[in-house]
Short mmCIF file of C-alpha atoms and ligand atoms in Angstrom, two decimals:
data_model
loop_
_atom_site.label_atom_id
_atom_site.label_comp_id
_atom_site.label_asym_id
_atom_site.label_seq_id
_atom_site.Cartn_x
_atom_site.Cartn_y
_atom_site.Cartn_z
CA MET A 1 -15.56 -66.72 42.10
CA ALA A 2 -11.80 -65.93 41.60
CA SER A 3 -10.82 -69.36 42.76
CA SER A 4 -13.28 -71.03 40.31
CA ILE A 5 -11.70 -69.00 37.42
CA VAL A 6 -8.24 -70.18 38.51
CA VAL A 7 -9.47 -73.79 38.65
CA ALA A 8 -11.03 -73.45 35.15
CA LEU A 9 -7.82 -71.91 33.73
CA GLU A 10 -5.70 -74.61 35.39
CA SER A 11 -7.79 -77.32 33.86
CA LEU A 12 -7.78 -75.54 30.47
CA PHE A 13 -3.96 -75.28 30.43
CA SER A 14 -3.31 -78.70 31.87
CA PRO A 15 -0.31 -80.56 30.33
CA VAL A 16 -2.67 -82.95 28.53
CA ASN A 17 -4.67 -80.07 26.94
CA ILE A 18 -1.50 -78.28 25.86
CA GLY A 19 -0.19 -81.49 24.33
CA VAL A 20 -3.47 -82.06 22.48
CA ALA A 21 -3.40 -78.44 21.21
CA ILE A 22 0.14 -78.77 19.87
CA VAL A 23 -0.49 -82.05 18.16
CA SER A 24 -3.71 -80.62 16.62
CA ALA A 25 -1.93 -77.54 15.40
CA LEU A 26 0.78 -79.70 13.79
CA ILE A 27 -1.81 -81.95 12.17
CA ILE A 28 -3.78 -78.95 10.83
CA THR A 29 -0.57 -77.33 9.47
CA GLU A 30 0.44 -80.61 7.76
CA LEU A 31 -3.09 -81.09 6.32
CA CYS A 32 -3.08 -77.51 4.99
CA ARG A 33 0.42 -78.14 3.48
CA PHE A 34 -0.75 -81.42 2.07
CA TYR A 35 -3.69 -79.92 0.22
CA THR A 36 -1.87 -76.80 -0.96
CA ASP A 37 1.40 -78.65 -1.61
CA PRO A 38 2.83 -77.48 -5.03
CA LEU A 39 4.76 -80.75 -5.29
CA GLY A 40 1.84 -82.89 -4.19
CA HIS A 41 1.61 -84.51 -7.65
CA ILE A 42 5.16 -85.70 -7.67
CA PRO A 43 5.44 -89.31 -6.39
CA GLY A 44 7.85 -90.30 -3.66
CA PRO A 45 7.94 -91.74 -0.13
CA PHE A 46 5.51 -90.07 2.27
CA ILE A 47 8.29 -89.00 4.68
CA ALA A 48 9.85 -86.91 1.88
CA ARG A 49 6.75 -84.66 1.89
CA LEU A 50 7.19 -83.97 5.55
CA THR A 51 10.85 -83.37 6.24
CA PRO A 52 14.22 -83.23 4.61
CA LEU A 53 15.71 -85.04 7.63
CA TRP A 54 15.56 -88.51 6.06
CA LEU A 55 17.44 -87.29 2.94
CA TRP A 56 20.12 -85.70 5.16
CA LYS A 57 20.39 -89.00 6.91
CA LEU A 58 20.72 -90.93 3.63
CA THR A 59 23.44 -88.46 2.46
CA TRP A 60 25.32 -88.74 5.69
CA SER A 61 25.22 -92.50 5.56
CA GLY A 62 26.59 -92.49 2.00
CA VAL A 63 23.68 -94.48 0.54
CA GLU A 64 21.78 -91.57 -1.13
CA CYS A 65 22.27 -92.64 -4.75
CA ARG A 66 21.44 -96.32 -4.47
CA THR A 67 18.35 -95.44 -2.31
CA ILE A 68 17.09 -92.83 -4.82
CA ALA A 69 17.84 -95.27 -7.71
CA ALA A 70 15.47 -97.77 -6.01
CA LEU A 71 12.83 -95.00 -5.61
CA HIS A 72 13.01 -94.40 -9.38
CA GLU A 73 12.37 -98.10 -9.96
CA LYS A 74 9.27 -97.84 -7.84
CA TYR A 75 7.91 -94.39 -8.69
CA GLY A 76 9.25 -93.51 -12.16
CA PRO A 77 11.61 -90.93 -13.58
CA VAL A 78 10.61 -88.01 -11.34
CA VAL A 79 10.73 -88.54 -7.62
CA ARG A 80 10.26 -86.25 -4.69
CA ILE A 81 13.05 -86.77 -2.13
CA ALA A 82 12.41 -83.87 0.31
CA PRO A 83 9.67 -81.21 0.78
CA ASN A 84 11.25 -79.00 -1.90
CA GLU A 85 13.61 -81.41 -3.64
CA VAL A 86 13.12 -83.52 -6.76
CA ASP A 87 15.38 -86.05 -8.47
CA ILE A 88 15.12 -86.88 -12.16
CA SER A 89 16.54 -90.12 -13.67
CA ASP A 90 15.69 -89.52 -17.36
CA GLY A 91 18.61 -87.94 -19.29
CA VAL A 92 16.12 -86.06 -21.45
CA ALA A 93 16.04 -83.47 -18.61
CA ILE A 94 19.80 -82.64 -18.80
CA TYR A 95 19.22 -80.17 -21.67
CA PRO A 96 16.48 -78.05 -20.04
CA VAL A 97 17.99 -78.15 -16.51
CA TYR A 98 21.66 -77.63 -17.25
CA ILE A 99 22.17 -76.40 -20.85
CA ARG A 100 19.25 -74.40 -22.35
CA ASN A 101 19.80 -70.64 -21.92
CA GLY A 102 22.85 -71.27 -19.68
CA GLY A 103 20.92 -73.73 -17.41
CA PHE A 104 19.12 -73.14 -14.11
CA LEU A 105 21.07 -71.45 -11.26
CA LYS A 106 22.99 -73.58 -8.82
CA SER A 107 21.24 -74.30 -5.50
CA PRO A 108 22.29 -72.08 -2.54
CA ILE A 109 23.70 -75.24 -0.83
CA TYR A 110 26.75 -74.89 -3.10
CA GLN A 111 27.77 -72.06 -0.77
CA ASN A 112 28.75 -74.80 1.69
CA TYR A 113 31.76 -75.21 -0.54
CA ASP A 114 33.07 -71.67 -0.15
CA VAL A 115 36.76 -71.79 0.74
CA ASN A 116 38.03 -69.74 3.72
CA GLY A 117 34.99 -67.47 3.41
CA SER A 118 35.60 -66.80 -0.29
CA VAL A 119 33.12 -67.68 -3.02
CA THR A 120 34.92 -69.80 -5.59
CA ILE A 121 34.24 -70.43 -9.28
CA PHE A 122 32.71 -73.75 -8.13
CA SER A 123 30.64 -72.49 -5.21
CA GLY A 124 29.35 -69.22 -6.69
CA LEU A 125 25.67 -68.92 -7.53
CA ASP A 126 25.63 -65.54 -9.21
CA PRO A 127 26.50 -65.87 -12.95
CA GLY A 128 27.84 -62.26 -12.97
CA HIS A 129 30.28 -63.01 -10.12
CA ARG A 130 31.41 -66.18 -11.72
CA ALA A 131 31.68 -64.63 -15.27
CA ILE A 132 34.56 -62.25 -14.30
CA ARG A 133 36.59 -65.04 -12.83
CA ALA A 134 35.76 -67.70 -15.44
CA LYS A 135 36.47 -65.30 -18.35
CA ALA A 136 39.94 -64.69 -16.82
CA VAL A 137 40.87 -68.38 -16.64
CA THR A 138 38.95 -69.98 -19.54
CA PRO A 139 41.73 -69.45 -22.16
CA ILE A 140 44.07 -71.63 -20.06
CA PHE A 141 41.65 -74.54 -20.41
CA ALA A 142 41.18 -74.32 -24.18
CA GLN A 143 42.08 -77.50 -25.96
CA LYS A 144 44.95 -75.83 -27.88
CA ALA A 145 46.44 -74.26 -24.71
CA VAL A 146 46.22 -77.65 -22.90
CA ALA A 147 47.89 -79.41 -25.83
CA SER A 148 50.81 -77.02 -25.68
CA GLY A 149 51.29 -77.89 -22.03
CA ARG A 150 51.89 -81.51 -22.87
CA PRO A 151 55.65 -81.68 -22.35
CA ALA A 152 55.43 -80.51 -18.75
CA VAL A 153 52.45 -82.67 -17.89
CA GLN A 154 54.12 -85.66 -19.66
CA SER A 155 57.09 -85.40 -17.36
CA VAL A 156 54.71 -85.79 -14.38
CA ALA A 157 53.14 -88.88 -15.99
CA ASP A 158 56.61 -90.31 -16.66
CA GLY A 159 57.48 -89.69 -13.02
CA MET A 160 54.35 -91.60 -11.95
CA VAL A 161 55.47 -94.60 -14.01
CA THR A 162 58.95 -94.58 -12.37
CA GLU A 163 57.38 -94.31 -8.89
CA LEU A 164 54.89 -97.14 -9.53
CA GLU A 165 57.70 -99.33 -10.71
CA ARG A 166 59.60 -98.57 -7.53
CA ARG A 167 56.67 -99.23 -5.28
CA LYS A 168 55.84 -102.49 -7.12
CA ASP A 169 59.40 -103.78 -6.78
CA GLU A 170 59.57 -102.72 -3.17
CA ALA A 171 56.24 -104.33 -2.34
CA CYS A 172 57.49 -107.88 -3.20
CA GLY A 173 53.95 -109.21 -3.69
CA GLU A 174 52.30 -107.03 -0.96
CA PRO A 175 49.46 -104.71 -2.07
CA VAL A 176 50.38 -101.27 -3.57
CA ASP A 177 47.93 -98.40 -2.99
CA VAL A 178 47.41 -96.79 -6.37
CA LEU A 179 44.80 -94.25 -5.19
CA ASN A 180 47.41 -92.34 -3.24
CA LEU A 181 49.85 -92.36 -6.14
CA PHE A 182 47.27 -91.32 -8.75
CA ARG A 183 46.03 -88.49 -6.48
CA ALA A 184 49.69 -87.28 -6.30
CA LEU A 185 49.85 -87.58 -10.13
CA ALA A 186 46.64 -85.49 -10.50
CA LEU A 187 47.76 -82.85 -8.04
CA ASP A 188 51.18 -82.46 -9.65
CA THR A 189 49.54 -82.31 -13.13
CA VAL A 190 47.16 -79.54 -12.11
CA THR A 191 49.76 -77.45 -10.24
CA THR A 192 52.41 -77.89 -12.97
CA TYR A 193 50.06 -76.88 -15.74
CA LEU A 194 47.88 -74.30 -14.00
CA CYS A 195 50.11 -72.78 -11.22
CA GLY A 196 53.48 -72.97 -13.13
CA GLU A 197 55.02 -74.98 -10.31
CA SER A 198 54.65 -78.66 -9.38
CA TYR A 199 53.38 -79.52 -5.90
CA GLY A 200 56.03 -82.17 -6.10
CA SER A 201 54.29 -85.15 -4.61
CA VAL A 202 54.81 -88.04 -7.13
CA GLY A 203 58.19 -89.12 -5.87
CA LYS A 204 57.17 -88.98 -2.14
CA GLN A 205 56.15 -92.03 -0.16
CA ARG A 206 52.72 -90.59 0.80
CA LEU A 207 50.90 -87.55 -0.49
CA SER A 208 50.95 -84.76 2.05
CA ALA A 209 47.66 -83.43 0.65
CA THR A 210 45.83 -86.69 1.60
CA ALA A 211 44.20 -85.47 4.84
CA PHE A 212 43.23 -82.17 3.21
CA VAL A 213 41.57 -84.00 0.24
CA ASP A 214 39.82 -86.52 2.51
CA ASP A 215 38.50 -83.77 4.78
CA PHE A 216 37.11 -81.85 1.79
CA VAL A 217 35.43 -85.09 0.55
CA ALA A 218 33.97 -85.67 4.02
CA GLY A 219 32.30 -82.18 3.85
CA GLY A 220 30.00 -83.84 1.31
CA ARG A 221 28.17 -85.88 4.01
CA PHE A 222 26.52 -82.58 5.07
CA PHE A 223 26.10 -81.14 1.54
CA TYR A 224 22.34 -80.71 1.65
CA LEU A 225 22.26 -78.89 5.05
CA PRO A 226 21.31 -75.24 4.91
CA GLY A 227 24.33 -73.01 5.32
CA TRP A 228 23.82 -72.01 8.97
CA ILE A 229 23.43 -75.60 10.09
CA PHE A 230 26.29 -76.78 7.86
CA ASN A 231 28.77 -74.38 9.41
CA HIS A 232 27.97 -75.56 12.97
CA VAL A 233 27.92 -79.28 12.04
CA SER A 234 31.16 -79.15 10.02
CA ASP A 235 32.87 -77.16 12.82
CA TRP A 236 31.88 -79.83 15.32
CA ALA A 237 32.78 -82.64 13.03
CA ALA A 238 36.23 -81.13 12.59
CA LYS A 239 36.67 -80.80 16.39
CA LEU A 240 35.69 -84.40 16.94
CA ASP A 241 37.64 -85.85 13.99
CA LYS A 242 40.31 -88.24 15.22
CA ASN A 243 42.54 -87.14 12.33
CA LYS A 244 42.22 -83.45 13.17
CA VAL A 245 45.96 -82.99 13.73
CA SER A 246 46.85 -84.39 10.34
CA ILE A 247 43.99 -82.46 8.67
CA VAL A 248 45.26 -79.16 10.09
CA ALA A 249 48.83 -79.99 9.09
CA SER A 250 47.93 -81.06 5.60
CA THR A 251 45.65 -78.05 5.00
CA GLU A 252 48.43 -75.75 6.17
CA ILE A 253 50.83 -77.22 3.60
CA ILE A 254 48.21 -76.73 0.84
CA GLU A 255 47.59 -73.16 1.98
CA GLN A 256 51.38 -72.39 2.03
CA PHE A 257 51.67 -73.71 -1.51
CA ALA A 258 48.70 -71.65 -2.72
CA THR A 259 49.98 -68.54 -0.99
CA ARG A 260 53.47 -68.98 -2.40
CA VAL A 261 52.34 -69.30 -5.99
CA VAL A 262 49.97 -66.37 -5.66
CA ASP A 263 52.68 -64.11 -4.14
CA ARG A 264 55.11 -65.23 -6.84
CA SER A 265 52.67 -64.33 -9.54
CA MET A 266 52.00 -60.92 -7.95
CA ALA A 267 55.67 -60.19 -8.01
CA GLU A 268 56.68 -61.68 -11.34
CA GLU A 269 53.87 -62.18 -13.76
CA LYS A 270 53.34 -59.52 -16.39
CA GLY A 271 50.58 -58.88 -18.98
CA GLU A 272 47.31 -60.74 -18.68
CA GLY A 273 49.02 -63.55 -16.76
CA GLN A 274 50.03 -67.02 -17.84
CA THR A 275 49.06 -69.04 -14.77
CA TYR A 276 45.60 -69.64 -13.20
CA GLN A 277 46.40 -67.43 -10.28
CA GLY A 278 48.08 -64.77 -12.43
CA ARG A 279 45.10 -64.51 -14.66
CA LEU A 280 42.76 -64.07 -11.68
CA LEU A 281 44.99 -61.39 -10.17
CA ARG A 282 45.10 -59.50 -13.44
CA ALA A 283 41.32 -59.57 -13.58
CA GLY A 284 41.30 -57.57 -10.33
CA ILE A 285 40.59 -60.52 -7.93
CA SER A 286 42.08 -59.95 -4.48
CA ARG A 287 45.10 -61.87 -3.15
CA ASP A 288 43.03 -63.66 -0.48
CA GLU A 289 40.36 -64.72 -2.86
CA THR A 290 42.93 -65.89 -5.44
CA ILE A 291 44.55 -68.10 -2.76
CA ALA A 292 41.17 -69.59 -2.01
CA GLN A 293 40.52 -70.22 -5.74
CA VAL A 294 43.90 -71.99 -6.02
CA ILE A 295 43.10 -74.18 -2.95
CA ASP A 296 39.75 -75.06 -4.56
CA ILE A 297 41.26 -76.32 -7.76
CA MET A 298 43.98 -78.17 -5.87
CA PHE A 299 41.12 -80.27 -4.38
CA ALA A 300 38.97 -80.42 -7.51
CA GLY A 301 41.94 -81.46 -9.65
CA THR A 302 43.14 -84.15 -7.29
CA ASP A 303 40.21 -86.11 -6.10
CA ALA A 304 38.20 -86.97 -9.27
CA ALA A 305 41.19 -87.60 -11.51
CA GLY A 306 42.90 -89.75 -8.90
CA MET A 307 39.79 -91.86 -8.49
CA THR A 308 39.28 -92.26 -12.23
CA MET A 309 42.89 -93.29 -12.89
CA SER A 310 42.70 -95.81 -10.02
CA LEU A 311 39.62 -97.43 -11.44
CA LEU A 312 41.20 -97.51 -14.95
CA ALA A 313 44.26 -99.29 -13.59
CA CYS A 314 42.14 -101.82 -11.64
CA GLU A 315 39.92 -102.63 -14.59
CA LEU A 316 42.79 -103.10 -17.00
CA ALA A 317 44.45 -105.36 -14.39
CA ARG A 318 41.22 -107.31 -14.03
CA HIS A 319 40.83 -107.72 -17.82
CA PRO A 320 44.15 -108.74 -19.39
CA ASP A 321 42.43 -109.13 -22.82
CA LYS A 322 41.30 -105.49 -22.79
CA TYR A 323 44.76 -104.39 -21.52
CA GLU A 324 46.37 -106.26 -24.45
CA HIS A 325 43.95 -104.70 -26.93
CA ALA A 326 44.79 -101.17 -25.66
CA ARG A 327 48.56 -101.89 -25.71
CA LYS A 328 48.40 -103.23 -29.30
CA GLU A 329 46.53 -100.13 -30.41
CA LEU A 330 49.13 -97.86 -28.81
CA LEU A 331 52.14 -99.82 -30.15
CA ALA A 332 50.66 -99.80 -33.66
CA ASN A 333 50.27 -96.01 -33.48
CA PRO A 334 53.45 -94.73 -31.93
CA ASP A 335 53.03 -91.16 -33.16
CA ALA A 336 49.27 -90.78 -32.86
CA ASP A 337 47.63 -88.35 -30.51
CA PRO A 338 46.22 -90.77 -27.88
CA GLN A 339 42.92 -88.83 -27.84
CA CYS A 340 42.36 -90.06 -31.44
CA LEU A 341 42.73 -93.79 -30.57
CA PRO A 342 39.23 -95.36 -30.37
CA TYR A 343 39.91 -98.20 -27.96
CA LEU A 344 41.87 -96.01 -25.53
CA THR A 345 39.05 -93.54 -25.81
CA GLY A 346 36.60 -96.31 -24.78
CA ILE A 347 38.80 -97.05 -21.82
CA ILE A 348 38.87 -93.44 -20.63
CA LYS A 349 35.14 -92.93 -21.11
CA GLU A 350 34.29 -96.24 -19.39
CA SER A 351 36.59 -95.33 -16.47
CA LEU A 352 34.91 -91.94 -16.07
CA ARG A 353 31.50 -93.59 -16.29
CA LEU A 354 32.15 -96.26 -13.66
CA SER A 355 34.39 -94.30 -11.20
CA ASN A 356 31.39 -92.06 -10.46
CA ALA A 357 33.79 -89.58 -8.78
CA ASN A 358 30.83 -87.16 -8.33
CA PRO A 359 27.88 -89.57 -8.02
CA THR A 360 25.14 -87.41 -6.55
CA ARG A 361 22.68 -85.00 -8.20
CA PHE A 362 23.95 -81.51 -9.11
CA PRO A 363 21.05 -79.44 -7.65
CA ARG A 364 19.65 -76.46 -9.48
CA ILE A 365 16.67 -74.11 -8.74
CA VAL A 366 13.78 -74.23 -11.20
CA PRO A 367 13.04 -70.67 -12.46
CA SER A 368 9.62 -69.22 -13.23
CA PRO A 369 7.32 -70.39 -14.83
CA GLY A 370 8.42 -73.95 -13.93
CA LEU A 371 9.92 -76.98 -15.65
CA GLU A 372 7.82 -78.66 -18.33
CA ILE A 373 9.25 -81.72 -20.08
CA PRO A 374 6.88 -83.67 -22.35
CA GLY A 375 5.89 -86.91 -20.68
CA LEU A 376 7.12 -85.93 -17.23
CA PRO A 377 5.22 -84.20 -14.37
CA THR A 378 5.53 -80.37 -14.29
CA ILE A 379 7.93 -79.12 -11.62
CA PRO A 380 7.04 -75.71 -10.17
CA ALA A 381 9.40 -72.74 -9.95
CA GLY A 382 11.45 -72.56 -6.78
CA THR A 383 11.96 -76.36 -6.56
CA SER A 384 15.48 -77.76 -6.20
CA VAL A 385 15.91 -80.26 -9.01
CA GLY A 386 18.75 -82.31 -10.35
CA LEU A 387 20.20 -85.40 -12.06
CA GLY A 388 23.09 -87.43 -10.83
CA ALA A 389 25.89 -89.37 -12.54
CA TYR A 390 25.44 -92.56 -10.47
CA ILE A 391 21.84 -93.01 -11.70
CA LEU A 392 22.49 -91.94 -15.29
CA HIS A 393 25.66 -94.02 -15.68
CA LEU A 394 24.12 -97.17 -14.31
CA ASN A 395 20.88 -96.99 -16.32
CA SER A 396 20.67 -100.32 -18.12
CA ASP A 397 18.40 -98.88 -20.80
CA VAL A 398 21.23 -96.62 -21.93
CA PHE A 399 24.24 -98.66 -20.86
CA PRO A 400 23.39 -102.35 -21.13
CA GLU A 401 25.11 -104.50 -18.41
CA PRO A 402 25.88 -101.19 -16.69
CA GLN A 403 28.25 -102.57 -14.01
CA LYS A 404 30.55 -104.15 -16.60
CA PHE A 405 33.70 -102.43 -17.81
CA LEU A 406 33.18 -102.53 -21.59
CA PRO A 407 35.37 -100.09 -23.52
CA GLU A 408 33.96 -101.64 -26.70
CA ARG A 409 30.64 -99.97 -26.05
CA TRP A 410 32.16 -96.63 -26.93
CA LEU A 411 33.28 -97.75 -30.43
CA ASN A 412 29.74 -97.00 -31.60
CA PRO A 413 28.00 -94.96 -28.94
CA THR A 414 24.29 -94.21 -29.16
CA PRO A 415 23.13 -90.59 -28.80
CA GLU A 416 21.67 -91.48 -25.33
CA MET A 417 25.04 -92.73 -24.14
CA LEU A 418 26.68 -89.40 -25.17
CA ARG A 419 23.81 -87.42 -23.66
CA ASP A 420 23.93 -89.28 -20.36
CA SER A 421 27.68 -89.21 -19.82
CA PHE A 422 27.49 -86.80 -16.99
CA TYR A 423 30.95 -87.20 -15.43
CA PHE A 424 31.84 -83.59 -16.10
CA GLY A 425 28.31 -82.28 -15.56
CA ALA A 426 26.77 -80.31 -18.43
CA GLY A 427 26.18 -76.81 -19.71
CA ALA A 428 27.65 -73.53 -18.50
CA ARG A 429 28.57 -74.87 -15.08
CA GLN A 430 30.12 -78.15 -16.23
CA CYS A 431 33.67 -78.88 -15.20
CA ILE A 432 35.73 -75.83 -16.24
CA ALA A 433 38.78 -78.06 -16.57
CA ARG A 434 37.34 -80.93 -18.56
CA ASN A 435 39.90 -80.51 -21.45
CA LEU A 436 42.78 -80.56 -18.96
CA ALA A 437 41.32 -83.40 -16.97
CA SER A 438 40.66 -85.50 -20.10
CA ALA A 439 44.04 -84.85 -21.62
CA GLY A 440 45.73 -85.67 -18.25
CA LEU A 441 43.86 -88.98 -18.18
CA TYR A 442 44.83 -89.88 -21.74
CA TRP A 443 48.52 -88.99 -21.31
CA SER A 444 48.78 -90.80 -17.99
CA ALA A 445 46.93 -93.87 -19.31
CA GLU A 446 49.17 -93.94 -22.28
CA ALA A 447 52.35 -93.72 -20.18
CA LEU A 448 51.01 -96.47 -17.91
CA ILE A 449 50.02 -98.87 -20.69
CA ARG A 450 53.19 -98.33 -22.73
CA SER A 451 55.28 -99.05 -19.61
CA ASP A 452 53.65 -102.46 -19.41
CA LEU A 453 53.70 -102.17 -15.62
CA LEU A 454 50.12 -103.58 -15.31
CA ARG A 455 51.21 -106.92 -16.78
CA GLY A 456 50.62 -109.50 -14.06
CA ALA A 457 48.81 -107.03 -11.75
CA ARG A 458 45.51 -107.99 -10.01
CA PRO A 459 43.14 -105.70 -8.07
CA VAL A 460 43.01 -106.69 -4.40
CA ASP A 461 39.28 -106.02 -4.08
CA GLU A 462 36.49 -107.31 -6.30
CA LYS A 463 34.78 -103.86 -6.28
CA ILE A 464 35.69 -100.29 -5.14
CA GLU A 465 33.09 -99.59 -2.44
CA ILE A 466 32.23 -95.90 -2.14
CA LEU A 467 30.19 -93.64 0.10
CA GLU A 468 27.92 -91.64 -2.21
CA TRP A 469 28.81 -88.16 -1.16
CA PHE A 470 29.15 -85.21 -3.58
CA ASN A 471 32.73 -86.39 -4.04
CA ALA A 472 32.70 -90.17 -3.67
CA LYS A 473 34.64 -91.47 -0.64
CA VAL A 474 36.48 -94.78 -1.16
CA VAL A 475 35.34 -96.69 1.95
CA LYS A 476 38.67 -98.47 2.40
CA GLY A 477 40.61 -95.29 1.93
CA LYS A 478 42.86 -96.97 -0.63
CA ILE A 479 42.65 -98.84 -3.97
CA GLU A 480 45.20 -101.58 -4.23
CA LEU A 481 46.94 -103.71 -6.88
CA ARG A 482 49.07 -106.70 -6.21
CA TRP A 483 51.69 -108.32 -8.51
C1 LIG B 1 38.40 -86.52 -13.91
C2 LIG B 1 38.51 -85.31 -13.40
C3 LIG B 1 37.34 -84.38 -13.10
C4 LIG B 1 36.00 -84.67 -12.94
C5 LIG B 1 35.30 -86.05 -13.10
C6 LIG B 1 35.35 -83.45 -12.64
C7 LIG B 1 34.00 -83.29 -12.44
C8 LIG B 1 33.30 -82.04 -12.31
C9 LIG B 1 31.90 -81.89 -12.26
C10 LIG B 1 30.89 -83.02 -12.35
C11 LIG B 1 31.64 -80.57 -12.12
C12 LIG B 1 30.28 -79.89 -12.13
C13 LIG B 1 29.63 -79.99 -10.79
C14 LIG B 1 28.20 -79.37 -10.71
O1 LIG B 1 27.59 -79.06 -11.70
O2 LIG B 1 27.82 -79.18 -9.61
C15 LIG B 1 32.92 -79.87 -12.08
C16 LIG B 1 33.05 -78.54 -11.89
C17 LIG B 1 34.26 -77.95 -11.73
N1 LIG B 1 35.51 -78.55 -11.81
FE1 LIG B 1 35.93 -80.43 -12.27
N2 LIG B 1 36.29 -82.45 -12.55
C18 LIG B 1 37.48 -83.01 -12.80
C19 LIG B 1 38.75 -82.34 -12.86
C20 LIG B 1 38.90 -81.01 -12.49
C21 LIG B 1 40.17 -80.41 -12.48
C22 LIG B 1 41.50 -81.02 -12.89
C23 LIG B 1 39.92 -79.08 -12.06
C24 LIG B 1 40.97 -78.05 -11.77
C25 LIG B 1 41.40 -77.20 -12.40
C26 LIG B 1 38.51 -78.95 -11.85
C27 LIG B 1 37.83 -77.75 -11.49
C28 LIG B 1 36.47 -77.54 -11.53
C29 LIG B 1 35.81 -76.32 -11.27
C30 LIG B 1 36.53 -74.99 -10.89
C31 LIG B 1 34.44 -76.51 -11.38
C32 LIG B 1 33.35 -75.50 -11.28
C33 LIG B 1 32.86 -74.99 -12.62
C34 LIG B 1 31.72 -73.97 -12.46
O3 LIG B 1 30.83 -74.13 -11.62
O4 LIG B 1 31.70 -73.05 -13.24
N3 LIG B 1 37.92 -80.17 -12.15
N4 LIG B 1 33.92 -80.83 -12.17
#
């Protein structure tokens, strides 16, 4: 009797039966999910209903934006790209997602961008936490405050022109990497204006912050991973990185700079503080966190602005007629504020549009009772939703011939062009430094065009190829001009 029970149990728990049971359980779970799926009405590839793995793979491979753009062509303006993730391509959604009532909260994945364990103004999710810090530093980013910093920032731009001329002469017809120089320009601009001390990179042969910036950019390939997986994966990626020695050395230099300016402000700054770090310290933020906040802006201020200036220089070199037009405008208005010159404005906006320094969606969590936009499917509360600059900026309905560099299109922009210009994001969590970043671009572009250094220059590559990570990575690692 006992032996017949054992035989029966053995055959019941045979490997085949266990396998069948597991597969059946998975199928039943999936069917239940399928029929009770709150996002079941949102179109998208079947795999996106089942797992986020394929989206993580797209992100890692750097082809996320072009793949999702193709999905919008096929499925329409609202596409499901993961079990709980939706991408929208219609700029009409910018207002309800990012602007109305302060916009939806950032997705928890932004915590992947904490610095040295500190929540930064960029990575923070809690509006209360951010408000204390943002309130302390916002006055320094006001248009009037930025304008008063022009003499110091202008000297950085003038230094960039001198350095470019030196590199051009030294190159004797060989390519000159302008990405590295314009990153140096951006870092010196941000540190001069915000930290009260220049990082001092423009005159150097190669920017010491390069490996630090590249490493921060590379973190974007894991952006959508939940925090606990992100930490493991990025730790392993750092261990295996063939540049790990230069990353550590470069990051140390950045940390030393940030620590030095914070300690100096602790010792010397009085009142509410004049510098970025001084203002944070006065608002009661700890020394360690303030150092992390400075490191964060040293990255934010370098990467996007460096990329945008590089594209601007390449496009002006590629289009001598547009270059001539911009130069004539500047020479005819020697005393004008460059931000009031219409053609130069077109050049800056078109460079920001096409550089797509932050190409991917900026994910937010839909609050209760859900997102309703007339003409689009309802998106339930709890969904991660977002729009991205790459898709908005290359939408031919809003920007005809979207791949072409056409400053003229900004002489008479449509409301949709203004609405969909997403290079600084939108709403309460848009770029906190947009006035500084814009002014820096105008002043640097003015110095570059007035110097006439771009005359006779040609971009080495037809197109700047990027990997579509949260901060775009230039595939070649450099952007070159040749004279
Ligand atoms: C051309 C230059 C720049 C571009 C294109 C750019 C772009 C952006 C974008 C798109 C966001 C919003 C991202 C999101 O919603 O997830 C952002 C946020 C931010 N940027 Fe910039 N940025 C630039 C320059 C700078 C500079 C110079 C600084 C440094 C001071 C800076 C500091 C920040 C910070 C701290 C945030 C977070 C704001 C918040 O969440 O409240 N950016 N930037």
